[in-house]
Amino acid sequence: MTPGVPVPGERDPGLQPERTRLAWRRTTLASTVVAVLAGKAGLAGGASGGVLAAGVVCCVGWAGVLVVAQRRIRGLAGGGEPERLSLRYAVGVVVCVLVTVGGGAGVVLG
Amino acid sequence: MTGKVAPVIDFARNVRLWFSPAEVRDDGETPDYRFSLANERTFLAWLRTALALIGGGFAVDQFLPDLPWGWRVGLALALLAAGALCALRAVNHWVRCERAMRRGEDLPVSRFPALLGVVVAGVAVVMVVVVLVGWEA
């Protein structure tokens, strides 16, 4: 057996899946802070129709990040060798961030 | 010398890879899962950097009401754009690292971190000067 290679079914002493799970949690927390700031910007700017729509777009982006993170965390939770991050999730979470940016530009300009 | 064209072609190839996961999976051999997870955490750290820039954009819009409208909105939009760029670059770099690990190649190098660092430092110095001198002066 090569030293350091985990045995299936045994807990990884490096806690790699746990650390990755916490990294996803931190990321959802960061995106929540961004969503709150966007909400505050929208409300302070006098909630006209356009700003409200842009704020909704921001919230959709935030919810998307949450959904992708939740699925990924569930994928990491199982025992044994954890699933690898699929490209779908990686691109998905970035698209959600871009949606937030799009809504944010609307809020700032509105 | 194709020094100017090659990065564009590389980027186009990478964009194609984003949407064809099977192509990444078939390439080379699967690395130790811990390397893949480390790559994933690096990707997430860059994504948080992008989110911090985006949050900074909203903060500028919110908490600098004395700034003239053009400056305030311009700076906010610039930060939002920097965040979007950082997020796109994060997924691109993740794909490149994953592929390099599968092929047993060296990990890709990038001048993006240095560039971002210089830009953030520059903006910070300008803000310090603005605060010390006072916006009105």
XYZ file of C-alpha atoms in Angstrom:
247
model
C 0.000 0.000 0.000
C 1.302 3.438 -0.891
C 1.555 5.583 2.231
C -1.021 8.339 2.366
C -3.456 6.722 -0.052
C -6.762 6.372 1.782
C -8.311 2.947 2.213
C -11.910 2.848 0.938
C -14.404 3.089 3.772
C -11.826 4.510 6.148
C -11.970 8.105 7.247
C -9.528 10.377 5.414
C -7.165 11.714 8.139
C -6.631 14.878 6.096
C -10.382 15.632 6.313
C -10.382 16.628 2.647
C -14.133 16.228 2.049
C -14.938 18.155 5.237
C -12.621 21.005 4.288
C -14.144 21.158 0.837
C -17.630 21.161 2.331
C -16.708 24.072 4.594
C -15.243 25.914 1.596
C -18.661 25.647 -0.093
C -20.286 26.914 3.115
C -17.969 29.929 3.214
C -18.809 30.625 -0.402
C -22.576 30.588 0.250
C -21.968 32.894 3.220
C -20.035 35.330 0.996
C -22.795 35.255 -1.606
C -25.372 35.931 1.137
C -23.438 39.038 2.237
C -23.406 40.192 -1.398
C -27.165 39.603 -1.705
C -27.827 41.597 1.499
C -25.681 44.490 0.233
C -27.528 44.375 -3.090
C -30.866 44.437 -1.244
C -29.781 47.426 0.808
C -28.599 49.247 -2.319
C -31.931 48.516 -4.013
C -34.037 49.703 -1.090
C -31.944 52.841 -0.505
C -32.170 53.818 -4.162
C -35.931 54.277 -3.931
C -37.538 51.030 -5.060
C -38.693 51.840 -8.584
C -39.894 49.054 -10.879
C -36.576 48.679 -12.659
C -34.538 48.525 -9.461
C -36.978 46.010 -7.991
C -36.646 43.764 -11.050
C -32.834 44.017 -10.855
C -33.014 43.119 -7.156
C -35.084 40.043 -7.985
C -32.441 39.000 -10.561
C -29.787 39.329 -7.804
C -31.844 37.120 -5.495
C -32.228 34.498 -8.250
C -28.432 34.407 -8.618
C -28.015 34.030 -4.863
C -30.591 31.213 -4.708
C -28.787 29.466 -7.572
C -25.481 29.529 -5.647
C -27.298 28.085 -2.632
C -28.849 25.236 -4.649
C -25.576 24.258 -6.351
C -23.676 24.402 -3.035
C -26.304 22.283 -1.271
C -26.141 19.596 -3.960
C -22.360 19.587 -3.935
C -22.244 19.364 -0.127
C -24.608 16.394 -0.290
C -22.341 14.765 -2.875
C -19.389 15.160 -0.518
C -21.265 13.877 2.530
C -21.308 10.197 1.547
C -18.566 7.947 2.919
C -15.767 6.455 0.838
C -14.064 8.294 -1.980
C -15.991 11.523 -2.543
C -17.381 12.500 -5.925
C -15.317 14.963 -7.914
C -16.690 18.389 -8.683
C -18.510 18.086 -11.989
C -18.070 20.730 -14.640
C -21.814 21.316 -14.594
C -21.698 22.506 -10.986
C -18.553 24.597 -11.501
C -20.001 26.394 -14.531
C -23.420 26.572 -12.828
C -22.160 28.374 -9.751
C -20.166 30.852 -11.878
C -23.235 31.534 -14.044
C -25.199 32.281 -10.845
C -22.502 34.764 -9.761
C -22.677 36.405 -13.206
C -26.475 36.665 -12.892
C -25.928 38.432 -9.561
C -23.508 40.849 -11.249
C -26.065 41.541 -13.984
C -28.777 42.303 -11.445
C -26.289 44.340 -9.408
C -25.443 46.530 -12.404
C -29.181 47.211 -12.765
C -29.483 48.106 -9.073
C -26.467 50.464 -9.207
C -27.628 52.208 -12.395
C -31.312 52.340 -11.388
C 5.422 34.370 -33.379
C 1.832 33.780 -32.322
C 2.285 35.234 -28.849
C -0.753 37.484 -29.171
C -3.093 34.982 -30.835
C -2.323 31.816 -28.876
C -3.970 32.902 -25.574
C -7.204 33.729 -27.416
C -7.272 30.324 -29.120
C -6.467 28.627 -25.796
C -9.302 30.502 -24.112
C -11.759 29.510 -26.857
C -10.700 25.870 -26.437
C -11.176 26.110 -22.676
C -14.647 27.630 -23.082
C -15.573 24.654 -25.259
C -14.313 22.352 -22.485
C -16.563 24.043 -19.863
C -19.583 22.690 -21.686
C -18.302 19.218 -22.519
C -17.468 17.565 -19.194
C -16.931 14.168 -20.815
C -13.951 15.554 -22.723
C -12.234 16.533 -19.469
C -13.004 13.162 -17.918
C -11.670 11.137 -20.850
C -8.414 13.030 -20.937
C -5.455 11.219 -19.321
C -5.995 9.411 -16.037
C -7.941 10.292 -12.917
C -5.683 11.943 -10.297
C -5.803 11.257 -6.547
C -9.153 12.636 -5.394
C -7.412 14.805 -2.802
C -5.729 16.784 -5.585
C -9.104 17.300 -7.249
C -10.629 18.486 -3.967
C -7.704 20.878 -3.390
C -8.268 22.266 -6.894
C -11.969 22.650 -6.063
C -11.168 24.596 -2.878
C -8.839 26.890 -4.815
C -11.659 27.482 -7.301
C -14.011 28.337 -4.439
C -11.436 30.690 -2.881
C -11.223 32.570 -6.188
C -15.008 32.632 -6.355
C -15.087 34.240 -2.903
C -12.547 36.793 -4.117
C -14.928 37.542 -6.982
C -17.845 37.852 -4.536
C -15.776 40.212 -2.351
C -15.145 42.468 -5.371
C -18.876 42.400 -6.204
C -19.750 43.203 -2.589
C -17.208 46.028 -2.739
C -19.057 47.404 -5.752
C -22.335 47.518 -3.799
C -20.519 49.007 -0.799
C -19.040 51.831 -2.907
C -22.510 52.552 -4.299
C -23.987 52.572 -0.784
C -21.446 54.041 1.560
C -19.840 56.826 -0.488
C -22.840 59.099 -1.058
C -20.629 62.239 -1.149
C -18.864 61.050 -4.272
C -20.100 62.621 -7.525
C -22.616 60.325 -9.297
C -20.300 59.498 -12.198
C -17.391 58.478 -9.974
C -19.572 56.474 -7.617
C -21.408 54.519 -10.342
C -18.244 54.162 -12.429
C -16.245 52.717 -9.528
C -19.136 50.431 -8.515
C -19.552 49.100 -12.061
C -15.778 48.638 -12.405
C -15.735 46.536 -9.217
C -18.740 44.498 -10.421
C -16.995 43.900 -13.765
C -13.771 42.901 -11.967
C -15.809 40.409 -9.918
C -17.376 38.921 -13.052
C -13.953 38.633 -14.697
C -12.529 36.993 -11.573
C -15.378 34.426 -11.496
C -14.940 33.546 -15.182
C -11.211 33.228 -14.723
C -11.774 31.010 -11.648
C -13.697 28.354 -13.590
C -11.285 28.604 -16.513
C -8.290 28.065 -14.243
C -10.034 25.168 -12.485
C -10.591 23.392 -15.824
C -6.986 23.969 -16.894
C -5.608 22.646 -13.585
C -7.882 19.600 -13.680
C -6.775 18.791 -17.225
C -3.079 19.332 -16.436
C -3.355 16.942 -13.466
C -5.017 14.308 -15.641
C -2.294 14.574 -18.256
C 0.485 14.675 -15.676
C 1.629 18.057 -16.969
C 2.850 21.043 -14.961
C 0.065 23.145 -13.483
C -0.732 26.234 -15.581
C 0.919 29.466 -14.499
C -0.970 32.734 -14.592
C -0.220 36.411 -14.239
C -3.791 37.114 -13.121
C -3.083 37.020 -9.327
C -0.234 39.525 -9.674
C -2.362 41.742 -11.935
C -5.292 41.691 -9.514
C -2.960 42.391 -6.596
C -1.449 45.427 -8.326
C -4.891 46.790 -9.278
C -6.270 46.351 -5.731
C -3.138 47.969 -4.240
C -3.432 50.860 -6.702
C -7.091 51.473 -5.846
C -6.274 51.281 -2.111
C -3.453 53.868 -2.424
C -5.732 56.203 -4.395
C -8.434 55.863 -1.720
C -5.913 56.624 1.063
C -4.835 59.772 -0.788
C -8.469 60.779 -1.361
C -9.290 60.326 2.335
C -6.153 62.191 3.530
C -6.479 65.117 1.117
C -10.232 65.189 1.387
C -12.563 64.773 -1.564
C -13.547 68.447 -1.691
C -9.969 69.828 -1.812
